């Protein structure tokens, strides 16, 4: 009976130690998971912005083509055309910046996914080691 109590206490303390060692990994895994979800949401938002800007560019390009096909406009319409071209250039620049941002976010997400996979592998190795130790202790 005394031996059984010591074994139970030893088993509990081993389990508690394993839980304490795995807690930081679980916290890191949770943090990465939250960051990953946040990045996915941000990527969707950025992609929507890119799509909207591409649509605006397309509309501006149509307007520019329509204006360019007309006979030479009076001075005030020429100013409108210049203004539209400038606006179009600004939008194209913004699209490039957003595309770069989306690319960067995707790369960061990939890095986080790789880190998460590494942590999961470490967690699985830790669990296997713990199970192996338990199996060995049962046979002692």
PDB file of C-alpha atoms in Angstrom:
ATOM      1  CA  UNK A   1       0.000   0.000   0.000  1.00  0.00           C
ATOM      2  CA  UNK A   2       2.842   2.393   0.898  1.00  0.00           C
ATOM      3  CA  UNK A   3       4.605   1.530  -2.399  1.00  0.00           C
ATOM      4  CA  UNK A   4       1.374   2.214  -4.327  1.00  0.00           C
ATOM      5  CA  UNK A   5       1.009   5.661  -2.669  1.00  0.00           C
ATOM      6  CA  UNK A   6       4.621   6.555  -3.556  1.00  0.00           C
ATOM      7  CA  UNK A   7       4.076   5.370  -7.136  1.00  0.00           C
ATOM      8  CA  UNK A   8       0.900   7.469  -7.443  1.00  0.00           C
ATOM      9  CA  UNK A   9       2.654  10.535  -6.002  1.00  0.00           C
ATOM     10  CA  UNK A  10       5.640  10.004  -8.318  1.00  0.00           C
ATOM     11  CA  UNK A  11       3.327   9.541 -11.309  1.00  0.00           C
ATOM     12  CA  UNK A  12       1.400  12.711 -10.414  1.00  0.00           C
ATOM     13  CA  UNK A  13       4.551  14.781  -9.980  1.00  0.00           C
ATOM     14  CA  UNK A  14       5.925  13.483 -13.309  1.00  0.00           C
ATOM     15  CA  UNK A  15       2.653  14.384 -15.034  1.00  0.00           C
ATOM     16  CA  UNK A  16       2.700  17.814 -13.387  1.00  0.00           C
ATOM     17  CA  UNK A  17       6.285  18.397 -14.536  1.00  0.00           C
ATOM     18  CA  UNK A  18       5.370  17.363 -18.087  1.00  0.00           C
ATOM     19  CA  UNK A  19       2.333  19.649 -18.019  1.00  0.00           C
ATOM     20  CA  UNK A  20       4.485  22.517 -16.762  1.00  0.00           C
ATOM     21  CA  UNK A  21       7.060  21.889 -19.506  1.00  0.00           C
ATOM     22  CA  UNK A  22       4.388  21.687 -22.205  1.00  0.00           C
ATOM     23  CA  UNK A  23       2.473  24.772 -21.046  1.00  0.00           C
ATOM     24  CA  UNK A  24       4.872  27.247 -22.744  1.00  0.00           C
ATOM     25  CA  UNK A  25       4.618  25.248 -25.964  1.00  0.00           C
ATOM     26  CA  UNK A  26       0.843  25.334 -25.758  1.00  0.00           C
ATOM     27  CA  UNK A  27       0.947  29.085 -25.110  1.00  0.00           C
ATOM     28  CA  UNK A  28       3.251  29.589 -28.094  1.00  0.00           C
ATOM     29  CA  UNK A  29       1.055  27.381 -30.255  1.00  0.00           C
ATOM     30  CA  UNK A  30      -2.013  29.400 -29.226  1.00  0.00           C
ATOM     31  CA  UNK A  31      -0.201  32.695 -29.939  1.00  0.00           C
ATOM     32  CA  UNK A  32       0.907  31.499 -33.357  1.00  0.00           C
ATOM     33  CA  UNK A  33      -2.594  30.279 -34.105  1.00  0.00           C
ATOM     34  CA  UNK A  34      -4.042  33.679 -33.200  1.00  0.00           C
ATOM     35  CA  UNK A  35      -1.397  35.474 -35.264  1.00  0.00           C
ATOM     36  CA  UNK A  36      -2.054  33.143 -38.170  1.00  0.00           C
ATOM     37  CA  UNK A  37      -5.810  33.853 -38.029  1.00  0.00           C
ATOM     38  CA  UNK A  38      -5.113  37.573 -37.798  1.00  0.00           C
ATOM     39  CA  UNK A  39      -2.805  37.409 -40.826  1.00  0.00           C
ATOM     40  CA  UNK A  40      -5.414  35.486 -42.816  1.00  0.00           C
ATOM     41  CA  UNK A  41      -8.007  38.147 -42.000  1.00  0.00           C
ATOM     42  CA  UNK A  42      -5.574  40.933 -42.875  1.00  0.00           C
ATOM     43  CA  UNK A  43      -4.640  39.193 -46.130  1.00  0.00           C
ATOM     44  CA  UNK A  44      -8.327  38.972 -47.109  1.00  0.00           C
ATOM     45  CA  UNK A  45      -8.803  42.628 -46.306  1.00  0.00           C
ATOM     46  CA  UNK A  46      -5.740  43.622 -48.322  1.00  0.00           C
ATOM     47  CA  UNK A  47      -6.808  41.413 -51.218  1.00  0.00           C
ATOM     48  CA  UNK A  48     -10.231  43.088 -51.199  1.00  0.00           C
ATOM     49  CA  UNK A  49      -8.528  46.477 -51.281  1.00  0.00           C
ATOM     50  CA  UNK A  50      -6.368  45.365 -54.206  1.00  0.00           C
ATOM     51  CA  UNK A  51      -9.440  44.097 -56.049  1.00  0.00           C
ATOM     52  CA  UNK A  52     -11.305  47.355 -55.466  1.00  0.00           C
ATOM     53  CA  UNK A  53      -8.329  49.396 -56.628  1.00  0.00           C
ATOM     54  CA  UNK A  54      -7.927  47.229 -59.724  1.00  0.00           C
ATOM     55  CA  UNK A  55     -11.591  47.806 -60.504  1.00  0.00           C
ATOM     56  CA  UNK A  56     -11.153  51.575 -60.073  1.00  0.00           C
ATOM     57  CA  UNK A  57      -8.084  51.495 -62.334  1.00  0.00           C
ATOM     58  CA  UNK A  58     -10.068  49.631 -64.959  1.00  0.00           C
ATOM     59  CA  UNK A  59     -12.841  52.219 -64.774  1.00  0.00           C
ATOM     60  CA  UNK A  60     -10.347  55.076 -65.018  1.00  0.00           C
ATOM     61  CA  UNK A  61      -8.617  53.424 -67.968  1.00  0.00           C
ATOM     62  CA  UNK A  62     -11.974  53.095 -69.760  1.00  0.00           C
ATOM     63  CA  UNK A  63     -12.684  56.758 -69.080  1.00  0.00           C
ATOM     64  CA  UNK A  64      -9.218  57.740 -70.318  1.00  0.00           C
ATOM     65  CA  UNK A  65      -9.695  55.728 -73.532  1.00  0.00           C
ATOM     66  CA  UNK A  66     -13.074  57.354 -74.099  1.00  0.00           C
ATOM     67  CA  UNK A  67     -11.579  60.790 -73.608  1.00  0.00           C
ATOM     68  CA  UNK A  68      -8.577  60.001 -75.807  1.00  0.00           C
ATOM     69  CA  UNK A  69     -10.858  58.859 -78.651  1.00  0.00           C
ATOM     70  CA  UNK A  70     -12.722  62.175 -78.679  1.00  0.00           C
ATOM     71  CA  UNK A  71     -11.526  65.087 -80.763  1.00  0.00           C
ATOM     72  CA  UNK A  72      -9.043  67.374 -79.032  1.00  0.00           C
ATOM     73  CA  UNK A  73     -10.846  68.734 -76.018  1.00  0.00           C
ATOM     74  CA  UNK A  74     -10.989  72.326 -74.932  1.00  0.00           C
ATOM     75  CA  UNK A  75      -8.450  73.358 -72.293  1.00  0.00           C
ATOM     76  CA  UNK A  76     -10.680  72.508 -69.292  1.00  0.00           C
ATOM     77  CA  UNK A  77     -11.320  68.922 -70.543  1.00  0.00           C
ATOM     78  CA  UNK A  78      -7.611  68.492 -71.132  1.00  0.00           C
ATOM     79  CA  UNK A  79      -7.114  69.354 -67.473  1.00  0.00           C
ATOM     80  CA  UNK A  80      -9.672  66.672 -66.578  1.00  0.00           C
ATOM     81  CA  UNK A  81      -7.752  64.138 -68.620  1.00  0.00           C
ATOM     82  CA  UNK A  82      -4.491  65.063 -66.921  1.00  0.00           C
ATOM     83  CA  UNK A  83      -6.199  64.817 -63.562  1.00  0.00           C
ATOM     84  CA  UNK A  84      -7.605  61.375 -64.398  1.00  0.00           C
ATOM     85  CA  UNK A  85      -4.209  60.166 -65.595  1.00  0.00           C
ATOM     86  CA  UNK A  86      -2.595  61.394 -62.382  1.00  0.00           C
ATOM     87  CA  UNK A  87      -5.311  59.710 -60.327  1.00  0.00           C
ATOM     88  CA  UNK A  88      -4.813  56.521 -62.350  1.00  0.00           C
ATOM     89  CA  UNK A  89      -1.054  56.620 -61.726  1.00  0.00           C
ATOM     90  CA  UNK A  90      -1.669  57.116 -58.009  1.00  0.00           C
ATOM     91  CA  UNK A  91      -4.042  54.143 -57.944  1.00  0.00           C
ATOM     92  CA  UNK A  92      -1.598  51.951 -59.832  1.00  0.00           C
ATOM     93  CA  UNK A  93       1.106  52.866 -57.334  1.00  0.00           C
ATOM     94  CA  UNK A  94      -1.229  52.054 -54.452  1.00  0.00           C
ATOM     95  CA  UNK A  95      -2.063  48.681 -56.043  1.00  0.00           C
ATOM     96  CA  UNK A  96       1.653  47.862 -56.301  1.00  0.00           C
ATOM     97  CA  UNK A  97       2.180  48.771 -52.647  1.00  0.00           C
ATOM     98  CA  UNK A  98      -0.787  46.623 -51.602  1.00  0.00           C
ATOM     99  CA  UNK A  99       0.396  43.714 -53.739  1.00  0.00           C
ATOM    100  CA  UNK A 100       3.813  43.911 -52.089  1.00  0.00           C
ATOM    101  CA  UNK A 101       2.123  44.024 -48.681  1.00  0.00           C
ATOM    102  CA  UNK A 102       0.011  40.972 -49.520  1.00  0.00           C
ATOM    103  CA  UNK A 103       3.157  39.166 -50.710  1.00  0.00           C
ATOM    104  CA  UNK A 104       4.970  40.083 -47.479  1.00  0.00           C
ATOM    105  CA  UNK A 105       1.993  38.957 -45.364  1.00  0.00           C
ATOM    106  CA  UNK A 106       1.875  35.660 -47.249  1.00  0.00           C
ATOM    107  CA  UNK A 107       5.580  35.107 -46.634  1.00  0.00           C
ATOM    108  CA  UNK A 108       5.156  35.925 -42.944  1.00  0.00           C
ATOM    109  CA  UNK A 109       2.178  33.570 -42.744  1.00  0.00           C
ATOM    110  CA  UNK A 110       4.256  30.828 -44.355  1.00  0.00           C
ATOM    111  CA  UNK A 111       7.049  31.401 -41.815  1.00  0.00           C
ATOM    112  CA  UNK A 112       4.542  31.284 -38.950  1.00  0.00           C
ATOM    113  CA  UNK A 113       3.017  28.111 -40.357  1.00  0.00           C
ATOM    114  CA  UNK A 114       6.464  26.505 -40.529  1.00  0.00           C
ATOM    115  CA  UNK A 115       7.202  27.558 -36.939  1.00  0.00           C
ATOM    116  CA  UNK A 116       3.823  26.207 -35.836  1.00  0.00           C
ATOM    117  CA  UNK A 117       4.553  22.901 -37.567  1.00  0.00           C
ATOM    118  CA  UNK A 118       7.931  22.743 -35.798  1.00  0.00           C
ATOM    119  CA  UNK A 119       6.282  23.421 -32.437  1.00  0.00           C
ATOM    120  CA  UNK A 120       3.650  20.780 -33.107  1.00  0.00           C
ATOM    121  CA  UNK A 121       6.405  18.294 -33.954  1.00  0.00           C
ATOM    122  CA  UNK A 122       8.230  19.216 -30.728  1.00  0.00           C
ATOM    123  CA  UNK A 123       5.005  18.798 -28.781  1.00  0.00           C
ATOM    124  CA  UNK A 124       4.390  15.385 -30.362  1.00  0.00           C
ATOM    125  CA  UNK A 125       8.005  14.332 -29.582  1.00  0.00           C
ATOM    126  CA  UNK A 126       7.513  15.494 -25.992  1.00  0.00           C
ATOM    127  CA  UNK A 127       4.277  13.517 -25.706  1.00  0.00           C
ATOM    128  CA  UNK A 128       5.930  10.412 -27.199  1.00  0.00           C
ATOM    129  CA  UNK A 129       8.822  10.732 -24.732  1.00  0.00           C
ATOM    130  CA  UNK A 130       6.381  11.131 -21.851  1.00  0.00           C
ATOM    131  CA  UNK A 131       4.386   8.079 -22.965  1.00  0.00           C
ATOM    132  CA  UNK A 132       7.595   6.069 -23.340  1.00  0.00           C
ATOM    133  CA  UNK A 133       8.703   7.073 -19.822  1.00  0.00           C
ATOM    134  CA  UNK A 134       5.288   6.047 -18.466  1.00  0.00           C
ATOM    135  CA  UNK A 135       5.521   2.685 -20.229  1.00  0.00           C
ATOM    136  CA  UNK A 136       9.000   2.094 -18.809  1.00  0.00           C
ATOM    137  CA  UNK A 137       7.856   3.086 -15.314  1.00  0.00           C
ATOM    138  CA  UNK A 138       4.974   0.594 -15.505  1.00  0.00           C
ATOM    139  CA  UNK A 139       7.398  -2.261 -16.108  1.00  0.00           C
ATOM    140  CA  UNK A 140       9.684  -1.339 -13.194  1.00  0.00           C
TER     141      UNK A 140
END
